[in-house]
């Protein structure tokens, strides 16, 4: 069904047809798979990089000006690239890692390269918000830097880290849709192949519903978890 | 030789390229087991002095000896160990909001390999001393200011330190709560013999708790001695101003007619 020859209402109705969802269903799983793995990679490396940034900050626990400036610079460069450009630039990297430059895994390299720096910045700003007094208290009790990071910084900022991670997952999701064009599969790929190239707008609509629903669910879960923790800690 | 002995302490910060001398040749001698008061106006350098003692701030010059240990010459590991012997409580309490009262108090034991045994009994004991036995499962977010400071005190004392640095510990509390906290500190001091350095800008706090005191002004100790003597002598500028302000406050009710609003 195409909007070119069918009224909008008919296309919307058509987008709920069973045969449309037969096409979408496997793509949804591909999207979920890519989002989950890429989010996990983003979480691990983004968190590590974010912590490193805060710790090596000139006012941080272990000031390392060179490292701090260098990684800040690298992050800014990565963040200034449009996602599409990043996917193209990551082709050689993916070829080294996976032996091919096309498909789901190579695209995840590009997604990670985009989202890790973003989440690292979010983590950095979350941790910087923690009051200096708490860190001083931890120091005054003889905590090592590792103990301060693991036992104070991370738990104290958990609600904010979760909210930031929610933003990162949604960014990953939107990028999986883009990566679909580069052979990564998923809902984005379906939307482009059927919706754009073959004018099957009912399929496009269905793909959009899925993306909207996923974003809503992710955001809801993130807000819910972070609010619950804040409430448990009696902070509201 | 006193238990806490500070000689010729200097510390300056560089602010936009210009040096700002915050501590200029500070000498201090505190005997074991006493509650020693340090009073001074905002910006006098009181917090900087306290922070130099446990090396949250590195002094530029001078000597700090606590119980025979030369604090400034300690290497990193030794400093971490020594800090467990110097408790500190703060104006803003600085409790860990992610941890329950129990875990806040237990924190100093949890981070120490040698102290992990018997945590439970010690936390219960410390909570009892500060009167928070029924709040252990709560998070600090739900406590009153006075209760928060009690947690801070229990947390600072769980390691059985020899010295307690109290930096404006009651300045965020109302007068009645202040009195209760000071009472608690006096009680703990009498029971355990912990040496307390009571840093404050409130005369009443010093009067109530300290037998000896020093007045810090612009990074210099301009007067020290027995609290009563220092109180009797208002020659110094700080002394004069402090007592003037104090006297004004005492006269407060006359101005408002005495019956309140
Ligand atoms: N880390 C720092 N960097 C630069 N200047 C500082 C720093 N810490 C303190 N100072 C300056 O040193 C001076 C003394 O500060 P300090 O906090 O020791 O005063 P204080 O006597 O504790 O005052 P208050 O009663 O307000 O707590 C102030 O002028 C302050 O601006
Ligand atoms: Mg201060």
Coordinates of C-alpha atoms and ligand atoms in Angstrom, one line a residue:
Chain A
X1 CA 0.0 0.0 0.0
X2 CA 1.4 3.4 -0.9
X3 CA 0.3 6.8 0.1
X4 CA 0.7 7.8 -3.5
X5 CA -2.5 6.0 -4.5
X6 CA -4.2 5.1 -1.3
X7 CA -5.8 7.5 1.3
X8 CA -3.9 7.9 4.5
X9 CA -6.6 6.2 6.5
X10 CA -6.5 3.1 4.4
X11 CA -2.7 2.9 4.8
X12 CA -3.0 3.3 8.5
X13 CA -5.6 0.5 8.6
X14 CA -3.4 -1.6 6.3
X15 CA -0.4 -1.2 8.6
X16 CA -2.1 -3.4 11.2
X17 CA -2.6 -6.2 8.7
X18 CA -1.1 -9.6 9.7
X19 CA 1.1 -9.9 6.6
X20 CA 2.7 -6.6 7.4
X21 CA 3.6 -7.8 10.9
X22 CA 4.9 -11.0 9.5
X23 CA 7.5 -9.0 7.8
X24 CA 8.2 -6.8 10.8
X25 CA 8.4 -9.4 13.5
X26 CA 11.8 -10.9 12.7
X27 CA 13.2 -7.3 12.2
X28 CA 12.0 -6.4 15.7
X29 CA 14.1 -9.2 17.1
X30 CA 17.1 -8.0 15.1
X31 CA 16.6 -4.5 16.4
X32 CA 16.2 -5.7 20.0
X33 CA 19.4 -7.9 19.6
X34 CA 21.4 -5.0 18.2
X35 CA 20.1 -2.5 20.7
X36 CA 20.8 -4.8 23.6
X37 CA 24.3 -5.7 22.7
X38 CA 25.3 -2.2 21.6
X39 CA 23.8 -0.7 24.7
X40 CA 25.7 -3.1 26.9
X41 CA 29.0 -2.2 25.1
X42 CA 28.1 1.4 25.5
X43 CA 27.3 0.9 29.2
X44 CA 30.6 -0.8 30.0
X45 CA 33.0 1.4 28.0
X46 CA 31.0 4.6 28.4
X47 CA 30.9 4.1 32.2
X48 CA 34.6 3.3 32.3
X49 CA 35.6 6.2 30.1
X50 CA 33.3 8.6 32.1
X51 CA 34.8 7.5 35.4
X52 CA 38.3 7.9 33.9
X53 CA 37.4 11.4 32.8
X54 CA 36.1 12.5 36.2
X55 CA 39.0 10.9 38.1
X56 CA 41.7 12.4 35.9
X57 CA 40.0 15.8 35.9
X58 CA 42.4 18.5 37.2
X59 CA 40.2 18.7 40.3
X60 CA 39.6 14.9 40.4
X61 CA 40.9 12.1 42.6
X62 CA 43.9 11.5 40.4
X63 CA 44.7 14.5 38.2
X64 CA 46.3 13.5 34.9
X65 CA 46.1 16.6 32.8
X66 CA 47.5 15.0 29.6
X67 CA 45.2 12.0 29.7
X68 CA 42.2 14.2 30.6
X69 CA 42.8 16.6 27.8
X70 CA 43.6 14.0 25.2
X71 CA 40.6 11.9 25.9
X72 CA 38.3 14.9 26.1
X73 CA 39.6 15.9 22.7
X74 CA 39.0 12.5 21.2
X75 CA 35.5 12.3 22.6
X76 CA 34.7 15.7 21.2
X77 CA 35.9 14.6 17.8
X78 CA 33.9 11.4 17.8
X79 CA 30.8 13.3 19.0
X80 CA 31.1 15.9 16.3
X81 CA 30.7 13.3 13.5
X82 CA 27.3 12.7 12.1
X83 CA 26.1 9.2 12.7
X84 CA 26.0 8.4 9.0
X85 CA 29.6 9.5 8.5
X86 CA 30.6 7.5 11.5
X87 CA 29.2 4.3 10.0
X88 CA 31.2 4.9 6.9
X89 CA 34.4 5.7 8.8
X90 CA 34.1 2.6 10.9
X91 CA 34.1 0.3 7.8
X92 CA 37.8 -0.2 7.9
X93 CA 37.8 -0.8 11.7
X94 CA 35.0 -3.3 11.3
X95 CA 36.9 -5.0 8.6
X96 CA 39.9 -5.5 10.9
X97 CA 37.7 -6.7 13.8
X98 CA 35.2 -8.9 11.9
X99 CA 36.8 -9.5 8.5
X100 CA 33.8 -7.8 6.8
X101 CA 32.5 -4.3 6.6
X102 CA 28.8 -5.1 6.1
X103 CA 26.1 -6.5 8.4
X104 CA 25.0 -6.5 12.0
X105 CA 28.3 -6.8 13.9
X106 CA 30.3 -4.3 11.9
X107 CA 27.4 -1.8 12.3
X108 CA 27.6 -2.3 16.0
X109 CA 31.1 -1.0 16.0
X110 CA 29.9 2.3 14.5
X111 CA 27.0 2.4 17.0
X112 CA 29.4 1.9 19.9
X113 CA 31.8 4.5 18.5
X114 CA 29.0 7.0 18.4
X115 CA 27.3 6.2 21.7
X116 CA 30.2 5.5 24.0
X117 CA 31.6 9.1 23.9
X118 CA 28.1 10.4 24.5
X119 CA 27.4 8.2 27.5
X120 CA 30.9 8.9 28.8
X121 CA 30.0 12.6 28.9
X122 CA 26.7 11.9 30.6
X123 CA 28.5 9.8 33.2
X124 CA 31.1 12.5 33.7
X125 CA 28.5 15.2 34.3
X126 CA 26.5 12.9 36.7
X127 CA 29.6 12.2 38.8
X128 CA 30.7 15.8 38.8
X129 CA 27.4 16.7 40.4
X130 CA 28.1 14.8 43.5
X131 CA 28.9 17.1 46.4
X132 CA 32.6 17.5 47.1
X133 CA 31.9 17.0 50.8
X134 CA 30.9 13.4 50.4
X135 CA 34.2 12.7 48.6
X136 CA 36.1 14.5 51.4
X137 CA 34.3 12.5 54.0
X138 CA 35.2 9.3 52.3
X139 CA 38.8 10.4 52.0
X140 CA 38.9 11.5 55.6
X141 CA 38.0 7.9 56.6
X142 CA 41.0 6.6 54.7
X143 CA 39.3 5.4 51.5
X144 CA 41.5 4.5 48.6
X145 CA 40.5 6.0 45.2
X146 CA 39.1 2.7 44.1
X147 CA 37.0 2.5 47.2
X148 CA 35.7 6.0 46.6
X149 CA 34.7 5.2 43.0
X150 CA 33.1 1.9 43.8
X151 CA 31.5 2.6 47.2
X152 CA 30.7 6.3 46.9
X153 CA 30.7 7.8 43.4
X154 CA 28.8 5.1 41.6
X155 CA 26.1 4.3 44.2
X156 CA 25.5 7.9 45.0
X157 CA 25.0 8.8 41.4
X158 CA 23.1 5.7 40.4
X159 CA 19.7 7.3 39.7
X160 CA 21.3 9.9 37.5
X161 CA 23.5 7.2 35.8
X162 CA 20.3 5.2 35.0
X163 CA 18.6 8.2 33.5
X164 CA 21.6 8.9 31.4
X165 CA 21.8 5.3 30.3
X166 CA 18.2 5.6 29.2
X167 CA 19.1 8.4 26.9
X168 CA 22.0 6.3 25.6
X169 CA 19.9 3.3 24.9
X170 CA 17.4 5.4 22.9
X171 CA 20.3 6.9 20.9
X172 CA 21.6 3.4 20.2
X173 CA 18.1 2.4 19.1
X174 CA 17.8 5.3 16.7
X175 CA 21.2 4.5 15.3
X176 CA 20.3 0.8 14.7
X177 CA 17.5 2.1 12.5
X178 CA 20.1 4.1 10.5
X179 CA 22.6 1.2 10.5
X180 CA 19.8 -0.9 8.9
X181 CA 20.7 0.8 5.7
X182 CA 24.2 -0.6 5.9
X183 CA 23.1 -4.2 6.0
X184 CA 22.5 -4.4 9.8
X185 CA 18.9 -5.5 9.4
X186 CA 16.2 -4.6 11.9
X187 CA 13.2 -2.3 11.9
X188 CA 15.1 0.6 10.3
X189 CA 16.2 -1.6 7.5
X190 CA 12.6 -2.7 6.9
X191 CA 11.3 0.9 7.0
X192 CA 13.8 2.0 4.4
X193 CA 13.6 -1.0 2.1
X194 CA 9.8 -1.3 2.0
X195 CA 8.7 2.2 3.0
X196 CA 11.2 4.2 0.9
X197 CA 12.4 2.1 -1.9
X198 CA 9.1 0.1 -2.6
X199 CA 6.6 2.7 -1.5
X200 CA 4.9 0.2 0.9
X201 CA 3.9 2.8 3.4
X202 CA 1.9 0.5 5.5
X203 CA 5.1 -1.4 6.4
X204 CA 6.8 1.9 7.1
X205 CA 4.0 2.9 9.5
X206 CA 4.2 -0.4 11.3
X207 CA 8.0 0.1 11.7
X208 CA 7.4 3.5 13.1
X209 CA 4.9 2.1 15.6
X210 CA 7.5 -0.3 16.8
X211 CA 10.2 2.3 17.2
X212 CA 7.8 4.6 19.1
X213 CA 6.7 1.8 21.4
X214 CA 10.3 0.8 22.1
X215 CA 11.4 4.3 23.0
X216 CA 8.4 4.7 25.3
X217 CA 9.1 1.5 27.0
X218 CA 12.8 2.2 27.5
X219 CA 12.1 5.7 28.8
X220 CA 9.4 4.4 31.1
X221 CA 11.7 1.7 32.6
X222 CA 14.5 4.2 33.1
X223 CA 12.3 6.8 34.8
X224 CA 10.7 4.1 36.9
X225 CA 14.0 2.6 38.1
X226 CA 15.6 5.9 38.9
X227 CA 12.5 7.3 40.7
X228 CA 12.2 4.1 42.7
X229 CA 15.8 4.5 44.0
X230 CA 15.3 8.1 44.8
X231 CA 12.2 7.3 46.7
X232 CA 13.8 4.5 48.5
X233 CA 16.6 6.8 49.6
X234 CA 14.0 9.3 50.9
X235 CA 15.4 12.0 48.7
X236 CA 12.0 13.4 47.6
Chain B
X1 CA 54.8 17.8 73.9
X2 CA 51.1 17.9 73.2
X3 CA 49.2 15.1 71.6
X4 CA 48.4 17.2 68.6
X5 CA 51.4 19.4 67.9
X6 CA 51.4 21.9 65.0
X7 CA 54.4 24.1 64.4
X8 CA 54.9 26.8 61.8
X9 CA 52.1 25.7 59.5
X10 CA 51.8 27.6 56.3
X11 CA 49.4 27.2 53.5
X12 CA 48.6 29.4 50.5
X13 CA 46.3 28.9 47.5
X14 CA 46.9 30.4 44.2
X15 CA 43.9 32.3 43.0
X16 CA 44.1 33.3 39.3
X17 CA 47.9 33.4 39.5
X18 CA 48.0 35.4 42.8
X19 CA 49.0 33.6 46.0
X20 CA 46.5 33.9 48.8
X21 CA 48.1 33.2 52.2
X22 CA 45.5 31.4 54.2
X23 CA 47.6 30.0 57.1
X24 CA 50.5 32.1 58.2
X25 CA 52.7 30.3 60.6
X26 CA 50.2 28.6 62.8
X27 CA 51.3 26.9 66.0
X28 CA 49.0 24.8 68.0
X29 CA 49.4 22.4 70.9
X30 CA 46.5 20.2 72.0
X31 CA 46.8 17.8 75.0
X32 CA 45.5 14.3 74.9
X33 CA 41.9 13.9 75.8
X34 CA 41.0 17.5 75.8
X35 CA 38.3 19.4 73.8
X36 CA 40.2 22.3 72.2
X37 CA 38.3 25.1 70.6
X38 CA 39.4 27.1 67.5
X39 CA 37.3 30.1 66.8
X40 CA 37.5 32.6 64.0
X41 CA 35.4 34.5 61.5
X42 CA 34.4 33.2 58.2
X43 CA 37.4 33.0 55.9
X44 CA 39.9 33.0 58.8
X45 CA 41.3 29.7 57.6
X46 CA 39.7 27.3 60.1
X47 CA 38.6 24.7 57.6
X48 CA 41.9 24.9 55.8
X49 CA 43.7 24.2 59.1
X50 CA 41.5 21.2 59.8
X51 CA 42.0 19.9 56.3
X52 CA 45.7 20.3 56.6
X53 CA 45.7 18.1 59.7
X54 CA 44.4 15.0 57.9
X55 CA 46.0 16.1 54.7
X56 CA 42.9 16.7 52.6
X57 CA 45.0 19.7 51.8
X58 CA 48.7 19.6 51.6
X59 CA 50.4 22.3 53.8
X60 CA 53.3 24.2 52.2
X61 CA 55.4 24.4 55.3
X62 CA 55.5 23.3 59.0
X63 CA 55.1 20.3 61.1
X64 CA 52.0 18.3 62.2
X65 CA 52.6 15.6 64.7
X66 CA 49.8 13.5 66.2
X67 CA 50.6 11.1 68.9
X68 CA 54.2 11.1 67.8
X69 CA 53.4 10.5 64.2
X70 CA 54.7 13.0 61.8
X71 CA 51.7 13.4 59.5
X72 CA 53.4 15.3 56.7
X73 CA 56.1 12.8 56.1
X74 CA 53.7 9.8 55.7
X75 CA 53.6 8.0 52.4
X76 CA 50.3 7.3 50.7
X77 CA 49.6 4.0 52.3
X78 CA 50.6 5.1 55.8
X79 CA 48.5 8.3 55.3
X80 CA 45.4 6.2 54.5
X81 CA 46.0 4.2 57.6
X82 CA 46.6 7.2 59.8
X83 CA 43.4 8.9 58.5
X84 CA 41.5 6.1 60.1
X85 CA 43.0 7.3 63.4
X86 CA 41.6 10.9 62.8
X87 CA 37.9 11.1 62.7
X88 CA 36.2 14.1 61.0
X89 CA 32.7 15.6 61.2
X90 CA 31.3 18.3 59.0
X91 CA 28.9 21.1 58.9
X92 CA 27.0 19.6 56.0
X93 CA 27.2 16.1 57.5
X94 CA 28.3 14.6 54.2
X95 CA 26.5 11.3 54.7
X96 CA 26.3 8.8 51.9
X97 CA 22.7 9.0 50.7
X98 CA 22.9 5.7 48.9
X99 CA 23.6 3.9 52.1
X100 CA 21.4 3.2 55.1
X101 CA 22.3 4.6 58.5
X102 CA 23.8 1.2 59.3
X103 CA 26.0 1.1 56.2
X104 CA 27.1 4.7 56.8
X105 CA 28.3 3.9 60.2
X106 CA 29.8 0.6 59.0
X107 CA 31.6 2.3 56.1
X108 CA 35.0 2.9 57.8
X109 CA 35.1 -0.7 58.9
X110 CA 34.0 -2.1 55.5
X111 CA 36.9 -0.4 53.7
X112 CA 39.5 -1.7 56.1
X113 CA 40.8 -5.3 55.7
X114 CA 41.7 -5.7 59.4
X115 CA 38.4 -4.4 60.8
X116 CA 36.0 -6.5 58.9
X117 CA 35.4 -8.9 61.8
X118 CA 32.7 -8.0 64.3
X119 CA 31.3 -5.1 62.2
X120 CA 27.7 -5.9 63.3
X121 CA 28.3 -5.6 67.1
X122 CA 30.4 -2.5 66.7
X123 CA 27.8 -0.7 64.5
X124 CA 25.1 -1.6 67.0
X125 CA 27.2 -0.3 69.8
X126 CA 28.1 3.0 68.1
X127 CA 24.4 3.5 67.1
X128 CA 23.4 3.1 70.7
X129 CA 26.0 5.6 71.9
X130 CA 24.6 8.3 69.5
X131 CA 21.0 7.2 70.2
X132 CA 20.1 6.0 66.8
X133 CA 19.5 2.3 67.4
X134 CA 16.0 2.5 66.0
X135 CA 17.0 4.3 62.8
X136 CA 19.6 1.9 61.4
X137 CA 17.5 0.7 58.5
X138 CA 16.6 4.2 57.3
X139 CA 18.3 6.3 54.7
X140 CA 19.9 9.6 55.8
X141 CA 17.5 11.4 53.4
X142 CA 14.7 10.9 55.9
X143 CA 16.6 12.1 59.0
X144 CA 16.6 15.4 60.8
X145 CA 19.7 17.5 60.9
X146 CA 20.5 16.5 64.4
X147 CA 20.0 12.8 63.6
X148 CA 22.2 13.2 60.5
X149 CA 25.0 14.7 62.6
X150 CA 24.6 11.8 65.0
X151 CA 25.2 9.4 62.1
X152 CA 28.3 11.5 61.2
X153 CA 29.6 11.2 64.7
X154 CA 29.1 7.5 64.9
X155 CA 30.7 7.1 61.5
X156 CA 33.7 9.2 62.6
X157 CA 34.1 7.3 65.8
X158 CA 33.5 3.7 64.8
X159 CA 37.3 3.2 64.1
X160 CA 38.0 4.4 67.6
X161 CA 40.2 7.3 66.5
X162 CA 42.4 9.2 68.9
X163 CA 41.5 12.6 67.4
X164 CA 38.2 14.0 66.2
X165 CA 38.2 17.0 63.9
X166 CA 34.9 18.8 64.2
X167 CA 34.6 21.5 61.5
X168 CA 31.5 23.6 62.3
X169 CA 29.7 20.4 63.2
X170 CA 26.8 22.3 64.8
X171 CA 26.6 25.3 62.6
X172 CA 23.7 24.0 60.5
X173 CA 21.7 23.0 63.6
X174 CA 19.2 24.9 65.7
X175 CA 20.3 25.9 69.2
X176 CA 18.5 23.1 71.0
X177 CA 19.9 20.4 68.7
X178 CA 23.3 22.1 68.9
X179 CA 23.2 21.6 72.7
X180 CA 22.3 18.0 72.3
X181 CA 25.1 17.3 69.9
X182 CA 27.7 19.1 72.1
X183 CA 26.4 17.2 75.1
X184 CA 26.9 14.0 73.1
X185 CA 30.5 15.0 72.1
X186 CA 31.3 15.8 75.7
X187 CA 30.0 12.5 76.8
X188 CA 32.0 10.6 74.2
X189 CA 35.1 12.6 75.1
X190 CA 34.7 11.7 78.7
X191 CA 34.1 8.1 78.0
X192 CA 36.6 7.4 75.4
X193 CA 39.2 10.0 75.9
X194 CA 39.2 11.0 72.3
X195 CA 40.9 14.4 71.7
X196 CA 38.5 16.8 70.0
X197 CA 39.4 19.8 67.9
X198 CA 36.3 21.9 68.0
X199 CA 36.3 24.4 65.1
X200 CA 33.5 26.9 65.1
X201 CA 32.6 30.5 64.7
X202 CA 30.1 30.4 67.6
X203 CA 31.4 31.6 71.0
X204 CA 28.7 29.6 72.9
X205 CA 30.0 26.3 71.4
X206 CA 33.4 27.0 72.7
X207 CA 32.2 28.2 76.1
X208 CA 30.1 25.1 76.5
X209 CA 32.6 22.5 75.6
X210 CA 36.2 23.7 75.6
X211 CA 38.6 24.2 78.5
X212 CA 41.2 25.7 76.2
X213 CA 40.9 27.6 72.9
X214 CA 42.7 29.6 70.2
X215 CA 41.5 32.5 68.2
X216 CA 42.4 32.4 64.5
X217 CA 42.3 35.5 62.5
X218 CA 43.5 35.9 58.9
X219 CA 45.5 32.8 59.2
X220 CA 47.3 33.7 62.4
X221 CA 46.6 32.5 65.9
X222 CA 46.3 35.8 67.7
X223 CA 45.4 34.4 71.1
X224 CA 45.2 31.2 73.0
X225 CA 44.8 29.8 76.4
X226 CA 42.2 28.8 78.9
X227 CA 38.7 29.6 77.7
X228 CA 37.9 31.6 80.8
X229 CA 41.1 33.7 80.4
X230 CA 40.6 34.4 76.7
X231 CA 37.0 35.3 77.5
X232 CA 38.2 37.7 80.2
X233 CA 40.6 39.3 77.8
X234 CA 39.1 41.2 74.9
X235 CA 42.2 43.1 74.0
X236 CA 42.6 41.4 70.6
X237 CA 40.6 42.7 67.6
X238 CA 38.8 39.4 67.1
X239 CA 38.2 39.1 70.8
X240 CA 36.8 42.5 70.9
X241 CA 34.5 42.1 67.9
X242 CA 33.3 38.7 69.0
X243 CA 32.4 39.9 72.4
X244 CA 30.7 43.0 71.0
X245 CA 28.6 40.9 68.6
X246 CA 27.9 38.5 71.4
X247 CA 26.9 41.2 73.8
X248 CA 24.6 42.7 71.2
X249 CA 22.8 39.3 70.8
X250 CA 22.5 39.0 74.5
X251 CA 20.8 42.4 74.6
X252 CA 18.5 41.4 71.7
X253 CA 15.3 40.9 73.7
X254 CA 15.4 44.5 75.1
X255 CA 15.3 45.9 71.6
X256 CA 12.2 44.0 70.7
X257 CA 10.5 44.8 73.9
X258 CA 11.2 41.4 75.5
X259 CA 7.8 39.9 74.8
X260 CA 8.6 38.7 71.4
X261 CA 6.5 39.3 68.3
Ligands
LIG1 N1 40.8 25.1 47.7 C1 40.9 26.5 47.8 N2 41.3 27.2 46.7 C2 41.5 28.5 46.9 N3 41.2 29.2 48.0 C3 40.7 28.6 49.0 C4 40.5 27.2 49.0 N4 40.1 26.8 50.2 C5 39.9 27.9 50.9 N5 40.3 29.0 50.2 C6 40.3 30.4 50.7 O1 41.0 30.4 52.0 C7 40.3 31.2 52.9 C8 40.0 30.5 54.2 O2 39.1 29.5 53.9 P1 38.5 28.5 55.0 O3 37.5 27.7 54.4 O4 39.7 27.9 55.7 O5 37.9 29.5 56.0 P2 37.0 29.2 57.3 O6 37.6 29.9 58.5 O7 36.8 27.8 57.4 O8 35.6 30.0 57.0 P3 34.1 29.5 57.3 O9 33.8 29.9 58.7 O10 33.3 30.3 56.3 O11 34.0 28.1 57.1 C9 39.2 31.8 52.2 O12 39.5 33.1 51.7 C10 38.9 30.9 51.0 O13 38.5 31.6 49.9
LIG2 MG1 35.1 26.5 57.3

